[in-house]
PDB file of C-alpha atoms in Angstrom:
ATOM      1  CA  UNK E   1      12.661 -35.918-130.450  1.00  0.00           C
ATOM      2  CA  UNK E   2      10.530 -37.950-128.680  1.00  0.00           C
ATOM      3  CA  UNK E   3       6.886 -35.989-128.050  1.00  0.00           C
ATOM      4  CA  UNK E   4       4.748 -37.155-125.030  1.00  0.00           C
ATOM      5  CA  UNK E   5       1.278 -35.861-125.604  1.00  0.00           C
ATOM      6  CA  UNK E   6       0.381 -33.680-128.199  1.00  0.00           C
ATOM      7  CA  UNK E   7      -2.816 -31.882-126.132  1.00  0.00           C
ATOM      8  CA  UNK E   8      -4.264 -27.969-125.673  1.00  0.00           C
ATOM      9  CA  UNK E   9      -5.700 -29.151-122.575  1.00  0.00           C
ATOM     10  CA  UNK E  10      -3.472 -28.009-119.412  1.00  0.00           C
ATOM     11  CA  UNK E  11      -1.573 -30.866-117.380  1.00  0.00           C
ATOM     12  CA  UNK E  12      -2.473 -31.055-113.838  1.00  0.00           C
ATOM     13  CA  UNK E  13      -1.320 -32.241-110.840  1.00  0.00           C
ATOM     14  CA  UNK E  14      -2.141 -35.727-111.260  1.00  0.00           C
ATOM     15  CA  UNK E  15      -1.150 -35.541-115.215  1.00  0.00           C
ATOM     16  CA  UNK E  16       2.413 -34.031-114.203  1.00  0.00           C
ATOM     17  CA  UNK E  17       2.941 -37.256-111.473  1.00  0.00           C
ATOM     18  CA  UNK E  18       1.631 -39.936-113.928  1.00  0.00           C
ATOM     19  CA  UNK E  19       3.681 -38.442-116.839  1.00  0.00           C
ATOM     20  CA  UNK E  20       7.025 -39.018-114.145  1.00  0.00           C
ATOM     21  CA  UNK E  21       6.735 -41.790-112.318  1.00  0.00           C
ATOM     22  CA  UNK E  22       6.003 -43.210-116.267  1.00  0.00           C
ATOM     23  CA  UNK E  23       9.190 -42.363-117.464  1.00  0.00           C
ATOM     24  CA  UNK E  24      10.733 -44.534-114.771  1.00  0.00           C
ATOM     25  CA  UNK E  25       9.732 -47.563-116.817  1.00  0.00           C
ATOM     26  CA  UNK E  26       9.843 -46.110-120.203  1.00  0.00           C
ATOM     27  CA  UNK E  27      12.983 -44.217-120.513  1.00  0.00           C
ATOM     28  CA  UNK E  28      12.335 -43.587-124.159  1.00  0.00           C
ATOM     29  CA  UNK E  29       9.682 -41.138-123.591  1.00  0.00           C
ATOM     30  CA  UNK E  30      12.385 -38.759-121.976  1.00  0.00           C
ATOM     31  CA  UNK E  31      13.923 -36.032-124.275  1.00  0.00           C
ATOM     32  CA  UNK E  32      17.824 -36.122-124.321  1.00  0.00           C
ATOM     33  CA  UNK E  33      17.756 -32.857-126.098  1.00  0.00           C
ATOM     34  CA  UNK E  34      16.047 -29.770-125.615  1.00  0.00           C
ATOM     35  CA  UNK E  35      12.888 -28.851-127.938  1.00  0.00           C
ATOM     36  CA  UNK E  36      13.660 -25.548-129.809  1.00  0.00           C
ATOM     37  CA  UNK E  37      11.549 -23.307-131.240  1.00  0.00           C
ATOM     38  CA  UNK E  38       8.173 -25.600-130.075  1.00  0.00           C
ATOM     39  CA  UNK E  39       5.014 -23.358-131.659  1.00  0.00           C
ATOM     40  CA  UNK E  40       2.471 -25.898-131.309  1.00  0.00           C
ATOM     41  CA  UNK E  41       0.489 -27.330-128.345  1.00  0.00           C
ATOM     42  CA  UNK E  42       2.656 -30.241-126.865  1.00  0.00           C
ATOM     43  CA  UNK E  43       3.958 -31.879-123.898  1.00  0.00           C
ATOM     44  CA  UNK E  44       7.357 -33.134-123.674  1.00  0.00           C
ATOM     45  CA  UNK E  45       9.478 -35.117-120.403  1.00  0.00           C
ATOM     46  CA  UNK E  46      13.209 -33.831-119.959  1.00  0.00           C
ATOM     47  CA  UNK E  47      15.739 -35.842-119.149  1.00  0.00           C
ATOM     48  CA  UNK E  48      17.536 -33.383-116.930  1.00  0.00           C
ATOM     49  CA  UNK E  49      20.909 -35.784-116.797  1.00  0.00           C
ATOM     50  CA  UNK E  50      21.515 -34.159-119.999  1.00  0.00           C
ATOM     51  CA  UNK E  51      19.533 -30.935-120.269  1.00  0.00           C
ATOM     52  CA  UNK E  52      20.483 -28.633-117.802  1.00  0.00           C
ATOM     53  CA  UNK E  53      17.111 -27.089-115.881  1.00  0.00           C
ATOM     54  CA  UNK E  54      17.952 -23.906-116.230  1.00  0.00           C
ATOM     55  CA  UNK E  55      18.275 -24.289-120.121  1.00  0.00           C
ATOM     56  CA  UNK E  56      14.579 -24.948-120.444  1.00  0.00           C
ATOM     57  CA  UNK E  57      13.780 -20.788-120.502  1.00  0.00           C
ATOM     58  CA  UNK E  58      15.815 -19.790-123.385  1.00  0.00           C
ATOM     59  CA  UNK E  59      14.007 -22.354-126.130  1.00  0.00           C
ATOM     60  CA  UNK E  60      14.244 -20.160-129.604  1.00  0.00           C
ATOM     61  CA  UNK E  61      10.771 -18.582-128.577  1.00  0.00           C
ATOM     62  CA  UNK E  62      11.874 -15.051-127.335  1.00  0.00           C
ATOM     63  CA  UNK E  63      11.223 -13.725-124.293  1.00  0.00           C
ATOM     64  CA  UNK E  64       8.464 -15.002-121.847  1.00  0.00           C
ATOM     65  CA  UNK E  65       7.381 -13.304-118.541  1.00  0.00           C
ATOM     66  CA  UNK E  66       6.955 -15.286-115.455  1.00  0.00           C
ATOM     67  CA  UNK E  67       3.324 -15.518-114.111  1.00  0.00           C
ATOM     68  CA  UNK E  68       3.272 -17.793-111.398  1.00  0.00           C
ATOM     69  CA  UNK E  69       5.422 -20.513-109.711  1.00  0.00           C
ATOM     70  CA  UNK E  70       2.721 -22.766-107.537  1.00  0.00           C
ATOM     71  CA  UNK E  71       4.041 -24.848-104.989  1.00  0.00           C
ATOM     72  CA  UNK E  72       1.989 -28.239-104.000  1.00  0.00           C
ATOM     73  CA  UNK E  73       2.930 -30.771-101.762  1.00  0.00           C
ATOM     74  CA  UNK E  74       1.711 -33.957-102.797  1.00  0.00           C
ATOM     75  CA  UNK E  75       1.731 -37.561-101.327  1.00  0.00           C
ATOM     76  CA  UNK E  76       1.707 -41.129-103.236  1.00  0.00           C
ATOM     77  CA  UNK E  77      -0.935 -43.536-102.315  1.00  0.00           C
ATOM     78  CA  UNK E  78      -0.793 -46.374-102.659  1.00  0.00           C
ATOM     79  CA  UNK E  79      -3.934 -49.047-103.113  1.00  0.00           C
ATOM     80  CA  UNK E  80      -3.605 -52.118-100.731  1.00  0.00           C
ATOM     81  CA  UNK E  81      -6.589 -54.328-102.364  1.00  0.00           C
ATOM     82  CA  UNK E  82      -5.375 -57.502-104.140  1.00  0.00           C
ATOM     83  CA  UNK E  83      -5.332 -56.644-107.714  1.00  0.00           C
ATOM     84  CA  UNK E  84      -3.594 -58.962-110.169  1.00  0.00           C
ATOM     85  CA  UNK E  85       0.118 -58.600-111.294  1.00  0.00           C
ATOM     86  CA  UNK E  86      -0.307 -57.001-114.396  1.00  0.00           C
ATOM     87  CA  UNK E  87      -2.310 -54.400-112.664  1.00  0.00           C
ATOM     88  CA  UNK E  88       0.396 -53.456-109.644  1.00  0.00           C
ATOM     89  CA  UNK E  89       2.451 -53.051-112.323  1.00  0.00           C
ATOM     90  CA  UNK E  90       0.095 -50.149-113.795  1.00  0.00           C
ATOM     91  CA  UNK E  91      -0.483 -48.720-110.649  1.00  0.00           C
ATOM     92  CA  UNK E  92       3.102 -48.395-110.070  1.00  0.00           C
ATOM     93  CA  UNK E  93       3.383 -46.242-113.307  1.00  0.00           C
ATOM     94  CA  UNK E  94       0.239 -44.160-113.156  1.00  0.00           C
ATOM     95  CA  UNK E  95       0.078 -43.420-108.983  1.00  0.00           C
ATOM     96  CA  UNK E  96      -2.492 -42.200-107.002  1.00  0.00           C
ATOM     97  CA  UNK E  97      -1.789 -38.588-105.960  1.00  0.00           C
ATOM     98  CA  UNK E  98      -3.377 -36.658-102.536  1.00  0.00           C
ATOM     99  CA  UNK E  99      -2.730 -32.840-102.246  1.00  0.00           C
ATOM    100  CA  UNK E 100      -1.731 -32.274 -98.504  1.00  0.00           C
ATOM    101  CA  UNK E 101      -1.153 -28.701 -98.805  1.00  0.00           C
ATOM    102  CA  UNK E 102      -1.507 -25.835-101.716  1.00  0.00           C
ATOM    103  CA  UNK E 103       1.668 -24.811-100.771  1.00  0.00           C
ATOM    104  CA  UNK E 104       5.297 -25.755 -99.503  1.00  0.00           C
ATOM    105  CA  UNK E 105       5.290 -27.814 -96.396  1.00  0.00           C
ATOM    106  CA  UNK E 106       8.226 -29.787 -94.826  1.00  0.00           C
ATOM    107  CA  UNK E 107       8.454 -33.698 -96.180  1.00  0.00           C
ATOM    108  CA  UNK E 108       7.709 -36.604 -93.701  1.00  0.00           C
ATOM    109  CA  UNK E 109       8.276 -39.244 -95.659  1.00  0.00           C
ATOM    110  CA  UNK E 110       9.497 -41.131 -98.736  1.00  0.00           C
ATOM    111  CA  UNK E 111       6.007 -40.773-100.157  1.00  0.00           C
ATOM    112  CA  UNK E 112       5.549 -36.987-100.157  1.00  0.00           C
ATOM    113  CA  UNK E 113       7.166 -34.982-103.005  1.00  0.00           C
ATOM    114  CA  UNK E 114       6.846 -31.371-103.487  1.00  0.00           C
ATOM    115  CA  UNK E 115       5.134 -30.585-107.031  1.00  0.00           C
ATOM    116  CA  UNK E 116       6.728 -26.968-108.547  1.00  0.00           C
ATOM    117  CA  UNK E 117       5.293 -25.639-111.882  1.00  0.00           C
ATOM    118  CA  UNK E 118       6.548 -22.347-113.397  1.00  0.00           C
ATOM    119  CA  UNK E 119       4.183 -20.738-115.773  1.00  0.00           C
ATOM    120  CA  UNK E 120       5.259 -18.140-118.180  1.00  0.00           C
ATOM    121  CA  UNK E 121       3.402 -16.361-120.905  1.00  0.00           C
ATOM    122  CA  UNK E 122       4.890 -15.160-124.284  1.00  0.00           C
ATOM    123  CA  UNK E 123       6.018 -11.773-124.136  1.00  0.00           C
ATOM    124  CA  UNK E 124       4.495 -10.417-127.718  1.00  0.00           C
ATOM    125  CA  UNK E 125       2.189 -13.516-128.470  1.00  0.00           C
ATOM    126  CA  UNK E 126       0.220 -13.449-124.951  1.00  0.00           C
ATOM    127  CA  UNK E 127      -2.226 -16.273-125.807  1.00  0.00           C
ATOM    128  CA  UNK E 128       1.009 -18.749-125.822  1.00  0.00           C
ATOM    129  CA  UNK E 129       2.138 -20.253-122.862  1.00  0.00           C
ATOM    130  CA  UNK E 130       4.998 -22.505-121.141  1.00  0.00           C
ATOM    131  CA  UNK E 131       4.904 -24.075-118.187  1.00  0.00           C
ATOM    132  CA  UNK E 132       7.652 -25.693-116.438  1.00  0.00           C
ATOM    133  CA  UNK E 133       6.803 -28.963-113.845  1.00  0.00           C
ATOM    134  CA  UNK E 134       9.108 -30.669-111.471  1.00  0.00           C
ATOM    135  CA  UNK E 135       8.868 -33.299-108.322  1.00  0.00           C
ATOM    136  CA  UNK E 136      11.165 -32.803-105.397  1.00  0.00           C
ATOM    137  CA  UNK E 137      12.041 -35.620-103.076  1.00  0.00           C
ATOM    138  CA  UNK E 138      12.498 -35.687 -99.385  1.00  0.00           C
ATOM    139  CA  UNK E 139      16.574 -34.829-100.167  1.00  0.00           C
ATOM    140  CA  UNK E 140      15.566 -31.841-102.683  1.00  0.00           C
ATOM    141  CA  UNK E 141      16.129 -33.550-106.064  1.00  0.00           C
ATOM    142  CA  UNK E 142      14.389 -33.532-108.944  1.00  0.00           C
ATOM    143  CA  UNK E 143      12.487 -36.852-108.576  1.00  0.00           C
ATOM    144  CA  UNK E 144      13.628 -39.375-111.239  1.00  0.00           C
ATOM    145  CA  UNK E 145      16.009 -36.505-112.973  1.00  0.00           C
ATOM    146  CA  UNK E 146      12.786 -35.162-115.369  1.00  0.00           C
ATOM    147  CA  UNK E 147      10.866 -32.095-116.285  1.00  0.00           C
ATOM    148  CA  UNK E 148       7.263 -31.768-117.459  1.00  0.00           C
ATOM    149  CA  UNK E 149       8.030 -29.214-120.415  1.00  0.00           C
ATOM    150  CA  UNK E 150       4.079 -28.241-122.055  1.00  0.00           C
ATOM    151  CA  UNK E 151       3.871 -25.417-124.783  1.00  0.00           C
ATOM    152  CA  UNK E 152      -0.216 -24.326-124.586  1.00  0.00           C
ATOM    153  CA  UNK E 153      -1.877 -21.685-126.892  1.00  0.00           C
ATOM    154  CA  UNK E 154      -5.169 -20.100-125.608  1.00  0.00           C
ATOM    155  CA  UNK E 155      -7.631 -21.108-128.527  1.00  0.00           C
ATOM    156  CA  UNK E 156      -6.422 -22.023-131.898  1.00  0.00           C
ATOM    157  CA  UNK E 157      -2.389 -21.779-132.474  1.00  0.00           C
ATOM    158  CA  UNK E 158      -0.459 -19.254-134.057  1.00  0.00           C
ATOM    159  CA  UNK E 159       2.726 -17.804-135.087  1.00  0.00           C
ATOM    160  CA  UNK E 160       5.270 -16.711-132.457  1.00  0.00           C
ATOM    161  CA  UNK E 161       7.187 -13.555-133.625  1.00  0.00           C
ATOM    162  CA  UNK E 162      10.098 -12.550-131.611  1.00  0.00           C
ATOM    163  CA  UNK E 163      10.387  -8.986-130.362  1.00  0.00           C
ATOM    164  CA  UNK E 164      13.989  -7.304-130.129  1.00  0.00           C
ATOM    165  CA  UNK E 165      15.249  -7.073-126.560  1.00  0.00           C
ATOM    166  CA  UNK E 166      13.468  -5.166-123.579  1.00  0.00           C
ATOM    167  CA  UNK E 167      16.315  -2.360-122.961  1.00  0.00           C
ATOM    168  CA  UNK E 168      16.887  -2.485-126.723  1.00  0.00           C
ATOM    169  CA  UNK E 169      15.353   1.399-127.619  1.00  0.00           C
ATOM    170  CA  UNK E 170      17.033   1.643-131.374  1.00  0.00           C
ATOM    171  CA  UNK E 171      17.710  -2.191-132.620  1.00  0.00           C
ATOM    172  CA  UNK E 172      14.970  -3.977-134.116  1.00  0.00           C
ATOM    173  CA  UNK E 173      16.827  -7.645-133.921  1.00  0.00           C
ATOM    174  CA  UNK E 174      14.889 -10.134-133.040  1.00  0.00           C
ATOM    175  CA  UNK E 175      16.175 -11.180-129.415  1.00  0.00           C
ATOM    176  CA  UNK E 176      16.181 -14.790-128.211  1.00  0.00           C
ATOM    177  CA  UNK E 177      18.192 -15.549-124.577  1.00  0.00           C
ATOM    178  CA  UNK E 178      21.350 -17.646-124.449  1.00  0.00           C
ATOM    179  CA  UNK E 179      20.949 -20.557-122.865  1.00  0.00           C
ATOM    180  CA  UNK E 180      22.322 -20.706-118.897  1.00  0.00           C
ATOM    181  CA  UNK E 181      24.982 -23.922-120.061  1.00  0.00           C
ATOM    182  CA  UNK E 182      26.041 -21.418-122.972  1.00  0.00           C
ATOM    183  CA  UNK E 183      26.624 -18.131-120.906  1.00  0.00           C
ATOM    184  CA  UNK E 184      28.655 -20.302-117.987  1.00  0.00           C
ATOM    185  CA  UNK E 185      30.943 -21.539-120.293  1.00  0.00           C
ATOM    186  CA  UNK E 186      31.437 -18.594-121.491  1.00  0.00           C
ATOM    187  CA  UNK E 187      32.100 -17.014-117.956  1.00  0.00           C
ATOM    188  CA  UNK E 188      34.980 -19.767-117.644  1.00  0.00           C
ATOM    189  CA  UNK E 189      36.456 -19.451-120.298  1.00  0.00           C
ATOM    190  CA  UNK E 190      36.768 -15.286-119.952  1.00  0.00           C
ATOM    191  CA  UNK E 191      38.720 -16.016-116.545  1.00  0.00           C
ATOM    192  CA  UNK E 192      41.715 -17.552-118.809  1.00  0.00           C
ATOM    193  CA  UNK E 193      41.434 -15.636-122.244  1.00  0.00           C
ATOM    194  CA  UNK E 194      40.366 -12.369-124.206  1.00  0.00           C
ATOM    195  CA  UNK E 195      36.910 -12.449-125.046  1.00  0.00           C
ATOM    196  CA  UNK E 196      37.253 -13.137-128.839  1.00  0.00           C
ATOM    197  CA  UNK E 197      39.291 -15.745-128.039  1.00  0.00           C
ATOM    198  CA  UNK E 198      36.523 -16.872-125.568  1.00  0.00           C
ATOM    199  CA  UNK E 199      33.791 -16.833-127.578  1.00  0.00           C
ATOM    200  CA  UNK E 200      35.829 -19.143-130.135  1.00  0.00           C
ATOM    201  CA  UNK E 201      36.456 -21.280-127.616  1.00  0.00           C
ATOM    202  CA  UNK E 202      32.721 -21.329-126.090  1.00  0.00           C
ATOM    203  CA  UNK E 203      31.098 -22.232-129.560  1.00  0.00           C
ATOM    204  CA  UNK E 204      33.892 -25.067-130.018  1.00  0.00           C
ATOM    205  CA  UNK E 205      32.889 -26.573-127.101  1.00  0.00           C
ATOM    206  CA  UNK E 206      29.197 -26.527-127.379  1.00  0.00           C
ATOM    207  CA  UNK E 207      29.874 -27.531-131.472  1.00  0.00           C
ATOM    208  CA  UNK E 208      27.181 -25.055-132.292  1.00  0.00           C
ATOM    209  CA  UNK E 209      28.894 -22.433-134.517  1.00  0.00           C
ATOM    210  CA  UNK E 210      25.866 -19.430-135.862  1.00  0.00           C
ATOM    211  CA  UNK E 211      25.485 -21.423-139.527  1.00  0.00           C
ATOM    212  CA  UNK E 212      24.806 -24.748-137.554  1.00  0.00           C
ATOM    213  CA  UNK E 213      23.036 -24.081-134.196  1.00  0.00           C
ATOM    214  CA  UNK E 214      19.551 -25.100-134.118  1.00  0.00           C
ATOM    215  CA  UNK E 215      18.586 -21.892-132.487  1.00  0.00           C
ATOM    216  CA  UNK E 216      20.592 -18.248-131.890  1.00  0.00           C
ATOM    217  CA  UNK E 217      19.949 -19.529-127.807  1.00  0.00           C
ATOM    218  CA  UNK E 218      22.930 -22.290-128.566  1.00  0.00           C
ATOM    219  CA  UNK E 219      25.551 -19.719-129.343  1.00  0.00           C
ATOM    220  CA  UNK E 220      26.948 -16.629-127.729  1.00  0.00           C
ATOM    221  CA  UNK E 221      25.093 -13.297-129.699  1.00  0.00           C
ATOM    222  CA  UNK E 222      27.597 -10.930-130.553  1.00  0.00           C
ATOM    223  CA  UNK E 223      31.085  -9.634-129.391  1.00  0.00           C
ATOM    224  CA  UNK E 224      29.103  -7.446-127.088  1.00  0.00           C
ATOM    225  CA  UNK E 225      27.779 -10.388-125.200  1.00  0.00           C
ATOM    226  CA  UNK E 226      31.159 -11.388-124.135  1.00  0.00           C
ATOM    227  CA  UNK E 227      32.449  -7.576-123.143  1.00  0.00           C
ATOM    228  CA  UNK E 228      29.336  -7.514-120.726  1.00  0.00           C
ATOM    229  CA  UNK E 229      29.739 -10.799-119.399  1.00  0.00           C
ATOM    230  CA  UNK E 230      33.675  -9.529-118.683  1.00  0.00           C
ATOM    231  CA  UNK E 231      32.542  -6.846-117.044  1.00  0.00           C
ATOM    232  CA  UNK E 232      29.955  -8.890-114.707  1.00  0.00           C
ATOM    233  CA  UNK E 233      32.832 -10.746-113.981  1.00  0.00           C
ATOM    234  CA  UNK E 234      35.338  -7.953-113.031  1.00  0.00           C
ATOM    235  CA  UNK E 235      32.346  -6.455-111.188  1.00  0.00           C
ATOM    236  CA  UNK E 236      32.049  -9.923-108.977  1.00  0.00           C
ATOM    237  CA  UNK E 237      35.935  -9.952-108.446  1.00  0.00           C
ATOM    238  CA  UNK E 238      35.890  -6.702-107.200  1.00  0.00           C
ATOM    239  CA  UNK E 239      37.870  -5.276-109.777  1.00  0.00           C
ATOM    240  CA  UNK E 240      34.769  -3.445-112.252  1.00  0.00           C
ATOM    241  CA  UNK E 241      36.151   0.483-111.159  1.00  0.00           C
ATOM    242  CA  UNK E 242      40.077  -0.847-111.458  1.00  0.00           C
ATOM    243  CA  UNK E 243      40.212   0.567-114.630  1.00  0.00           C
ATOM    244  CA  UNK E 244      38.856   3.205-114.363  1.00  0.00           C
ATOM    245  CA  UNK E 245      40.893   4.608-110.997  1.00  0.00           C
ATOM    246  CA  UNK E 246      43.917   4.240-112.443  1.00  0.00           C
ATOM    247  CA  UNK E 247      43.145   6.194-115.672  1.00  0.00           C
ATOM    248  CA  UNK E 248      42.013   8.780-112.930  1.00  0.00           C
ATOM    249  CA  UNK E 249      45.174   8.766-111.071  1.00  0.00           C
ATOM    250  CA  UNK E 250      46.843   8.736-114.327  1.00  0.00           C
ATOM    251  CA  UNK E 251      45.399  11.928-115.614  1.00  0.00           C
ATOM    252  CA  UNK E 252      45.808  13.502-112.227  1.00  0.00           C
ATOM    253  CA  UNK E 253      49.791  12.579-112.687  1.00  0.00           C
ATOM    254  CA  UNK E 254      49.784  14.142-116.183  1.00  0.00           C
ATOM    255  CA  UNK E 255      48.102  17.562-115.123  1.00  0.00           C
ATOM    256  CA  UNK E 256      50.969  17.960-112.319  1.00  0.00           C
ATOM    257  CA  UNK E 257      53.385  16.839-114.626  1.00  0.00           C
ATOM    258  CA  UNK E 258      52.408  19.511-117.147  1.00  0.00           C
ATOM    259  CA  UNK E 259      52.138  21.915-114.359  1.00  0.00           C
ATOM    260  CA  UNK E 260      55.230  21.354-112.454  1.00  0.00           C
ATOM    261  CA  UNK E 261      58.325  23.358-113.606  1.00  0.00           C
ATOM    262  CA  UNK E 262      61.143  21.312-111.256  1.00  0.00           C
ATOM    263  CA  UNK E 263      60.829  18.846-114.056  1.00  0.00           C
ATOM    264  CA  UNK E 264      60.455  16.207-111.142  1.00  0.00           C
ATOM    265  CA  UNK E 265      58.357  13.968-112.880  1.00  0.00           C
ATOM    266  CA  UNK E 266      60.421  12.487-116.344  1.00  0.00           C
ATOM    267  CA  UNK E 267      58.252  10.151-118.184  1.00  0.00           C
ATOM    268  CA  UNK E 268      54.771   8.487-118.075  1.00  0.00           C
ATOM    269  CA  UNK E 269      53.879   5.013-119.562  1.00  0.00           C
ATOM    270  CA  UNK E 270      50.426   3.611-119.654  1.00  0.00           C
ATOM    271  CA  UNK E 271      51.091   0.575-121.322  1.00  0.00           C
ATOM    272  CA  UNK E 272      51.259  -2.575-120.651  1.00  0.00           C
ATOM    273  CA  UNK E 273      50.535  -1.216-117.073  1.00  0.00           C
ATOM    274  CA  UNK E 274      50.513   2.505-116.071  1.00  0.00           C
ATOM    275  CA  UNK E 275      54.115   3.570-114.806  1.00  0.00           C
ATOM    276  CA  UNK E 276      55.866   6.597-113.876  1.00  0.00           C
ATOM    277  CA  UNK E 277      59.355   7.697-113.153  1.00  0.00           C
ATOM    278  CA  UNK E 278      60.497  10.151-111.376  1.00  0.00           C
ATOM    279  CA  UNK E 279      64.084  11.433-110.554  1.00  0.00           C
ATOM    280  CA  UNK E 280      65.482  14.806-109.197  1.00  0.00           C
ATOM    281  CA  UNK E 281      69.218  16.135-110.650  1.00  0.00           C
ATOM    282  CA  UNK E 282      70.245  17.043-106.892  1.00  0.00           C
ATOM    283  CA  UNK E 283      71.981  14.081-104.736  1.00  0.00           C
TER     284      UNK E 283
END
């Protein structure tokens, strides 16, 4: 895994463009995996082609709360005094960056990127920190396909413990997210099986079974997991209550059935589908 700085000190503005525009000509600084479980001070480029962006928040670590998501929009100089050719070849990897704006303003050229950092801070160990930076383009991409990943610890660095989950009121588990690429797949495969059967399916895909995952975020948690990501799914399709109105009806069908003497109402099935049949003895 290849590590790009290991530093405490925070990467700014200039540090985040450098750190990009380097990876350009150096495409084996850029991670093709995602760090897991990082616990140290260290910076690290993603190559987003193959880690998906929205992976990068559910890293083995536990839970992290979202403190701040800067915008900055930036512009690249560049310097037009003759410098030799070894030297426009630096400057072409480590830029010179002006801050138009502290915030997000439309882009009027090739030259102007938008700089987006996400900062989060460790749920239970609050002196350990991750930020998230990215470079947008004039068409809204992420600017050479890479992320600034940095893991910083206020002061000297410590152990990260994972707490159990924040709705969790009994279970003392230790909770870690599933990772966005994980939970999708997941979703697709619960619109064409049962959810055991998905799960199975989900983990075969990914190849990351619980005994050889590199973190619990690679693999779906638990049975429950799946149920509640059917129901989010029934809920979206309109269909969440379906269920439940036609055990209603049901039961409403039984009490007249028990209640009527005319005998109108012969039998009731409720599986595979609720169904009902009804037939007087008078033509």
């Amino acid at each position: 895994m290849p590590l790009f700085e290991r530093t405490a000190r925070t990467f700014g503005i200039t540090d985040v463009v450098k750190a990009v525009f380097r990876s350009q000509n150096e495409p084996g600084i850029l991670c093709e995996e995602q760090p897991m479980r990082v616990k140290y001070n260290a910076v690290f480029l993603i190559n987003l082609k193959h880690v998906p962006m929205k992976d990068l928040v559910a890293d083995g670590n536990g839970t992290f709360t979202n403190t701040g998501q800067p915008t900055h929009t930036i512009e690249i100089c560049s310097n037009e005094e003759n410098e030799s050719e070894n030297e426009d070849k630096e400057k072409m990897s480590y830029p010179q960056v002006k801050v138009l704006a502290r915030a997000k303003r439309p882009l009027k050229c090739r030259s102007q990127f938008l700089l987006q950092r996400y900062y989060y801070r460790h749920s239970k160990q609050t002196s350990f920190h991750r930020i998230i930076a990215l470079l947008r383009n004039k068409e809204g991409k992420f600017h050479g396909n890479v992320a600034v990943l940095q893991y910083q610890w206020e002061g000297e660095e410590g152990e990260v413990t994972l707490a159990p989950h924040g709705n969790s009121k009994r279970n003392s588990i230790p909770f870690t997210a599933t990772k966005s690429s994980v939970k999708q797949k997941l979703e697709y495969n619960l619109g064409r099986h049962q959810v055991r059967e998905a799960i199975d399916l989900t983990e075969g895909e990914f190849g990351s079974s619980i005994f050889d995952a590199k973190s619990p975020a690679e693999h779906v948690r638990s049975t429950h997991q799946g149920h509640y990501a059917a129901r989010k799914i029934r809920t979206r399709a309109g269909t969440g209550n379906k269920h439940k109105k036609e055990w209603d009806e049901l039961y409403s069908l039984m009490t007249i059935a028990k209640e009527d003497d005319r005998d109108f109402i012969r039998a009731i099935v409720n599986h595979p589908e609720p169904m009902c049949l009804l037939a007087t003895d008078f033509q």
